[in-house]
Coordinates of C-alpha atoms in Angstrom, one line a residue:
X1 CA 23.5 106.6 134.8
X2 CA 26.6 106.4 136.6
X3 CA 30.2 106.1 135.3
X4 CA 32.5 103.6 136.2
X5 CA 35.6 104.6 134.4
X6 CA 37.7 107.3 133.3
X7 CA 40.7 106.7 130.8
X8 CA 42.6 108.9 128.9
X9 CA 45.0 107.5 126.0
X10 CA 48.2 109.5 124.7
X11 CA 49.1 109.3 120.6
X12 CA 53.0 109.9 120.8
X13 CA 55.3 110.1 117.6
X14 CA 59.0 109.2 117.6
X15 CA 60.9 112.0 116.3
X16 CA 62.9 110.1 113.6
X17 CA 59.1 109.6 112.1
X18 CA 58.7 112.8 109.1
X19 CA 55.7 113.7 110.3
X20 CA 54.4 116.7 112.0
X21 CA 50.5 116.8 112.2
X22 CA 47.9 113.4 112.8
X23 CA 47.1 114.6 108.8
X24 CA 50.5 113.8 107.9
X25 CA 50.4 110.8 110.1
X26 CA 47.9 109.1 108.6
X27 CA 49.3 109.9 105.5
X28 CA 52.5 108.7 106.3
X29 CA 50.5 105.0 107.3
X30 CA 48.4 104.8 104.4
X31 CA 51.6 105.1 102.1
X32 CA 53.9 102.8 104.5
X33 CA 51.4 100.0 105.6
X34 CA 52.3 98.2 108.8
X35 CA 55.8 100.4 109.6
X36 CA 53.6 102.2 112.3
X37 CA 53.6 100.6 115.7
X38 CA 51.5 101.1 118.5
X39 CA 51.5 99.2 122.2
X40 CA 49.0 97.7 124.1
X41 CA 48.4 95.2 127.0
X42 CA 46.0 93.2 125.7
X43 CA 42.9 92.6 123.4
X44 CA 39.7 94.8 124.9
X45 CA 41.7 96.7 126.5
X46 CA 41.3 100.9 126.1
X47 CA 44.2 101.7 124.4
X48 CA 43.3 98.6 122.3
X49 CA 40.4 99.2 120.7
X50 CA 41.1 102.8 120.6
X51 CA 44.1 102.0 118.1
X52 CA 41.7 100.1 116.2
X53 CA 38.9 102.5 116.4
X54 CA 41.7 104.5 115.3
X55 CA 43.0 102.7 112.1
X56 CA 39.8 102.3 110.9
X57 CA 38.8 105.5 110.4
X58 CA 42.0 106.1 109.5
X59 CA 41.7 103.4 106.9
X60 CA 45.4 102.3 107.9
X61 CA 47.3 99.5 109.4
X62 CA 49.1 99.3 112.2
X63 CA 51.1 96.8 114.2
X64 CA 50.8 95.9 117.3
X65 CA 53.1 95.7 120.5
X66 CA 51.9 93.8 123.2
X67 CA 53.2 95.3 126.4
X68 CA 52.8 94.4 129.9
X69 CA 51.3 97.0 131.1
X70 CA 51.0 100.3 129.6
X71 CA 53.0 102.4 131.7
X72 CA 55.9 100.4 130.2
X73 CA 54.7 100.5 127.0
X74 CA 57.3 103.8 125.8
X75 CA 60.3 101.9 127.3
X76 CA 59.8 99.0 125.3
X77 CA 59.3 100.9 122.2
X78 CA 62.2 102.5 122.4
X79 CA 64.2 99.4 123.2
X80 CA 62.8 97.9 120.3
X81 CA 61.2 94.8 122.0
X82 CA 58.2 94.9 120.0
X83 CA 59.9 94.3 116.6

């Protein structure tokens, strides 16, 4: 067995958000469904299905914010293209 990849994925918070812990983050999306956004550059992609991985067992939802590419991904957030 060999491995062929190695990614890592980041879970950042905007400050304005009143949350302080992924507890209170989840809590936050279960009582505000859909106000959370998260990027990614595509369906299949890491980040992607990590998010959904992530909502799942979360049992929230999220919306999505399809980026170019990743390493933009916090710029465009912030500039609020992906609303």
């Amino acid at each position: 067995m060999a491995r062929l990849t190695n990614s890592q994925n980041l879970l950042t918070v905007t400050l304005s958000l009143p949350v302080k812990s992924v507890r209170e983050l989840i809590d936050y999306g279960k009582n505000n469904p859909d106000k959370l956004i998260y990027a990614s550059p595509g369906n299949g992609t890491t980040v992607h299905l990590s998010a959904e991985l992530f909502k799942q067992m979360a049992g929230i939802r999220m919306c999505t914010c399809r980026t170019k590419a990743i390493t933009v991904a916090h710029t465009e957030l912030i500039a609020a293209r992906c609303r």
